[in-house]
Amino acid sequence: MSSRHFVFVAGRWECESVAAWDDVNADAASLRAVFQDVSAFTVSMEASRPQNGIQLLLSAEQEAQHIVNTAKNAKMARLRQAKEEAEKEIAEFRAQMEAEYQRKLAESTGDSGANVKRLEKETDAKIEQLKAQSSSISPEVVQMLLKYVTTVKN
């Protein structure tokens, strides 16, 4: 598997294939070597046979063009393949992140129902506690109110 680098660009994840660019650089180097060989070959052939020089040059040019076209097609195929692989990996990563998000969302939503029940129990307990406190001090409050109502001050 080739090395991949994920980058977040313009609001989406993209994958850069390091191997694809290494292949492109290797193709460029091999093309330079082919052109140097063809140039050296045509120069040496021209010196030995002046009458066939033009024909040789044309055939060398055609061969070089064929090599260049083959290399370009191979490069485009590798780039297409790298792009497809990157898109596939991005889609898998996106699906994985979406599944994780949905799982966490379901957990928090599921806990919400449990939280509501827990809060209802706590509220009921607090209400009962307040009722118990009020009933325990209720006679004292009634006595205090009666005292103030029945006492006359000059």
mmCIF file of C-alpha atoms in Angstrom:
data_model
loop_
_atom_site.group_PDB
_atom_site.id
_atom_site.type_symbol
_atom_site.label_atom_id
_atom_site.label_comp_id
_atom_site.label_asym_id
_atom_site.label_seq_id
_atom_site.Cartn_x
_atom_site.Cartn_y
_atom_site.Cartn_z
ATOM 1 C CA MET A 1 0.000 0.000 0.000
ATOM 2 C CA SER A 2 1.408 3.407 -0.905
ATOM 3 C CA SER A 3 1.925 6.171 1.611
ATOM 4 C CA ARG A 4 -1.001 8.569 1.977
ATOM 5 C CA HIS A 5 -1.232 12.023 3.480
ATOM 6 C CA PHE A 6 -4.652 13.342 4.459
ATOM 7 C CA VAL A 7 -5.190 17.091 4.398
ATOM 8 C CA PHE A 8 -8.278 19.133 5.121
ATOM 9 C CA VAL A 9 -8.775 21.510 2.178
ATOM 10 C CA ALA A 10 -11.735 23.815 1.565
ATOM 11 C CA GLY A 11 -14.015 22.050 4.020
ATOM 12 C CA ARG A 12 -13.304 18.457 2.958
ATOM 13 C CA TRP A 13 -10.657 15.776 3.434
ATOM 14 C CA GLU A 14 -8.337 15.055 0.543
ATOM 15 C CA CYS A 15 -5.664 12.431 0.157
ATOM 16 C CA GLU A 16 -2.313 12.956 -1.508
ATOM 17 C CA SER A 17 -0.534 9.879 -2.832
ATOM 18 C CA VAL A 18 3.201 10.146 -2.330
ATOM 19 C CA ALA A 19 3.886 7.086 -4.495
ATOM 20 C CA ALA A 20 2.073 8.558 -7.514
ATOM 21 C CA TRP A 21 4.288 11.652 -7.482
ATOM 22 C CA ASP A 22 7.403 9.505 -7.063
ATOM 23 C CA ASP A 23 6.357 7.549 -10.177
ATOM 24 C CA VAL A 24 5.864 10.788 -12.125
ATOM 25 C CA ASN A 25 9.358 11.980 -11.190
ATOM 26 C CA ALA A 26 10.809 8.595 -12.186
ATOM 27 C CA ASP A 27 9.033 8.812 -15.569
ATOM 28 C CA ALA A 28 10.471 12.267 -16.186
ATOM 29 C CA ALA A 29 13.989 11.009 -15.455
ATOM 30 C CA SER A 30 13.571 7.987 -17.741
ATOM 31 C CA LEU A 31 12.265 10.217 -20.556
ATOM 32 C CA ARG A 32 15.303 12.482 -20.260
ATOM 33 C CA ALA A 33 17.568 9.444 -20.534
ATOM 34 C CA VAL A 34 15.701 8.178 -23.634
ATOM 35 C CA PHE A 35 15.980 11.558 -25.357
ATOM 36 C CA GLN A 36 19.707 11.712 -24.614
ATOM 37 C CA ASP A 37 20.164 8.205 -26.052
ATOM 38 C CA VAL A 38 18.160 9.072 -29.174
ATOM 39 C CA SER A 39 20.111 12.293 -29.678
ATOM 40 C CA ALA A 40 23.453 10.513 -29.325
ATOM 41 C CA PHE A 41 22.308 7.750 -31.671
ATOM 42 C CA THR A 42 21.127 10.146 -34.381
ATOM 43 C CA VAL A 43 24.305 12.228 -34.225
ATOM 44 C CA SER A 44 26.516 9.155 -34.583
ATOM 45 C CA MET A 45 24.394 7.760 -37.434
ATOM 46 C CA GLU A 46 24.366 11.075 -39.282
ATOM 47 C CA ALA A 47 28.117 11.219 -39.260
ATOM 48 C CA SER A 48 28.471 7.735 -40.762
ATOM 49 C CA ARG A 49 25.606 7.859 -43.290
ATOM 50 C CA PRO A 50 24.580 11.296 -44.451
ATOM 51 C CA GLN A 51 22.002 9.978 -46.949
ATOM 52 C CA ASN A 52 20.017 8.073 -44.275
ATOM 53 C CA GLY A 53 20.280 10.810 -41.653
ATOM 54 C CA ILE A 54 16.870 12.346 -42.282
ATOM 55 C CA GLN A 55 15.121 8.967 -42.278
ATOM 56 C CA LEU A 56 16.875 7.991 -39.087
ATOM 57 C CA LEU A 57 15.967 11.258 -37.459
ATOM 58 C CA LEU A 58 12.319 10.830 -38.417
ATOM 59 C CA SER A 59 12.188 7.276 -37.111
ATOM 60 C CA ALA A 60 13.962 8.309 -33.902
ATOM 61 C CA GLU A 61 11.500 11.163 -33.485
ATOM 62 C CA GLN A 62 8.570 8.794 -34.000
ATOM 63 C CA GLU A 63 10.002 6.326 -31.509
ATOM 64 C CA ALA A 64 10.607 9.104 -28.995
ATOM 65 C CA GLN A 65 7.060 10.397 -29.512
ATOM 66 C CA HIS A 66 5.734 6.875 -28.985
ATOM 67 C CA ILE A 67 7.743 6.555 -25.754
ATOM 68 C CA VAL A 68 6.533 9.963 -24.552
ATOM 69 C CA ASN A 69 2.899 9.100 -25.308
ATOM 70 C CA THR A 70 3.228 5.748 -23.544
ATOM 71 C CA ALA A 71 4.770 7.429 -20.504
ATOM 72 C CA LYS A 72 2.054 10.112 -20.455
ATOM 73 C CA ASN A 73 -0.682 7.495 -20.665
ATOM 74 C CA ALA A 74 0.934 5.445 -17.895
ATOM 75 C CA LYS A 75 1.309 8.561 -15.754
ATOM 76 C CA MET A 76 -2.330 9.533 -16.277
ATOM 77 C CA ALA A 77 -3.450 5.989 -15.457
ATOM 78 C CA ARG A 78 -1.427 6.001 -12.224
ATOM 79 C CA LEU A 79 -2.753 9.430 -11.273
ATOM 80 C CA ARG A 80 -6.326 8.289 -11.983
ATOM 81 C CA GLN A 81 -5.756 5.170 -9.899
ATOM 82 C CA ALA A 82 -4.223 7.197 -7.058
ATOM 83 C CA LYS A 83 -7.157 9.603 -7.158
ATOM 84 C CA GLU A 84 -9.667 6.740 -7.084
ATOM 85 C CA GLU A 85 -7.844 5.100 -4.176
ATOM 86 C CA ALA A 86 -7.710 8.410 -2.319
ATOM 87 C CA GLU A 87 -11.416 9.024 -2.895
ATOM 88 C CA LYS A 88 -12.171 5.495 -1.698
ATOM 89 C CA GLU A 89 -10.094 5.993 1.456
ATOM 90 C CA ILE A 90 -11.722 9.371 2.066
ATOM 91 C CA ALA A 91 -15.173 7.828 1.670
ATOM 92 C CA GLU A 92 -14.258 5.047 4.109
ATOM 93 C CA PHE A 93 -12.855 7.580 6.581
ATOM 94 C CA ARG A 94 -15.942 9.769 6.219
ATOM 95 C CA ALA A 95 -18.230 6.740 6.753
ATOM 96 C CA GLN A 96 -16.234 5.731 9.816
ATOM 97 C CA MET A 97 -16.447 9.244 11.284
ATOM 98 C CA GLU A 98 -20.182 9.426 10.511
ATOM 99 C CA ALA A 99 -20.767 6.050 12.196
ATOM 100 C CA GLU A 100 -18.830 7.187 15.255
ATOM 101 C CA TYR A 101 -20.809 10.432 15.351
ATOM 102 C CA GLN A 102 -24.118 8.558 15.063
ATOM 103 C CA ARG A 103 -23.034 6.158 17.819
ATOM 104 C CA LYS A 104 -22.129 9.020 20.161
ATOM 105 C CA LEU A 105 -25.342 10.808 19.268
ATOM 106 C CA ALA A 106 -27.352 7.677 20.076
ATOM 107 C CA GLU A 107 -25.502 7.270 23.373
ATOM 108 C CA SER A 108 -26.147 10.846 24.428
ATOM 109 C CA THR A 109 -29.785 10.692 23.308
ATOM 110 C CA GLY A 110 -30.269 7.388 25.119
ATOM 111 C CA ASP A 111 -28.748 8.884 28.238
ATOM 112 C CA SER A 112 -31.117 11.810 27.920
ATOM 113 C CA GLY A 113 -34.091 9.579 28.787
ATOM 114 C CA ALA A 114 -32.166 8.160 31.735
ATOM 115 C CA ASN A 115 -31.199 11.682 32.804
ATOM 116 C CA VAL A 116 -34.835 12.780 32.732
ATOM 117 C CA LYS A 117 -35.848 9.836 34.935
ATOM 118 C CA ARG A 118 -32.980 10.523 37.327
ATOM 119 C CA LEU A 119 -33.906 14.201 37.558
ATOM 120 C CA GLU A 120 -37.568 13.329 38.185
ATOM 121 C CA LYS A 121 -36.553 11.026 41.056
ATOM 122 C CA GLU A 122 -34.266 13.691 42.523
ATOM 123 C CA THR A 123 -37.024 16.306 42.231
ATOM 124 C CA ASP A 124 -39.594 14.030 43.898
ATOM 125 C CA ALA A 125 -37.130 13.275 46.699
ATOM 126 C CA LYS A 126 -36.454 16.989 47.217
ATOM 127 C CA ILE A 127 -40.214 17.744 47.285
ATOM 128 C CA GLU A 128 -40.766 15.029 49.902
ATOM 129 C CA GLN A 129 -37.861 16.392 51.940
ATOM 130 C CA LEU A 130 -39.321 19.922 51.846
ATOM 131 C CA LYS A 131 -42.775 18.602 52.798
ATOM 132 C CA ALA A 132 -41.271 16.746 55.759
ATOM 133 C CA GLN A 133 -39.401 19.858 56.897
ATOM 134 C CA SER A 134 -42.469 22.046 56.552
ATOM 135 C CA SER A 135 -44.651 19.580 58.439
ATOM 136 C CA SER A 136 -42.093 19.388 61.257
ATOM 137 C CA ILE A 137 -41.997 23.172 61.767
ATOM 138 C CA SER A 138 -45.647 23.780 60.911
ATOM 139 C CA PRO A 139 -46.890 23.691 64.551
ATOM 140 C CA GLU A 140 -44.219 26.199 65.579
ATOM 141 C CA VAL A 141 -45.206 28.555 62.750
ATOM 142 C CA VAL A 142 -48.899 28.278 63.699
ATOM 143 C CA GLN A 143 -48.086 29.038 67.359
ATOM 144 C CA MET A 144 -45.997 32.049 66.382
ATOM 145 C CA LEU A 145 -48.753 33.418 64.117
ATOM 146 C CA LEU A 146 -51.411 32.936 66.822
ATOM 147 C CA LYS A 147 -49.199 34.686 69.347
ATOM 148 C CA TYR A 148 -48.760 37.744 67.110
ATOM 149 C CA VAL A 149 -52.424 37.852 66.134
ATOM 150 C CA THR A 150 -53.725 37.577 69.692
ATOM 151 C CA THR A 151 -51.180 39.833 71.357
ATOM 152 C CA VAL A 152 -52.172 43.493 71.448
ATOM 153 C CA LYS A 153 -49.482 46.120 71.683
ATOM 154 C CA ASN A 154 -50.065 49.645 72.956
#
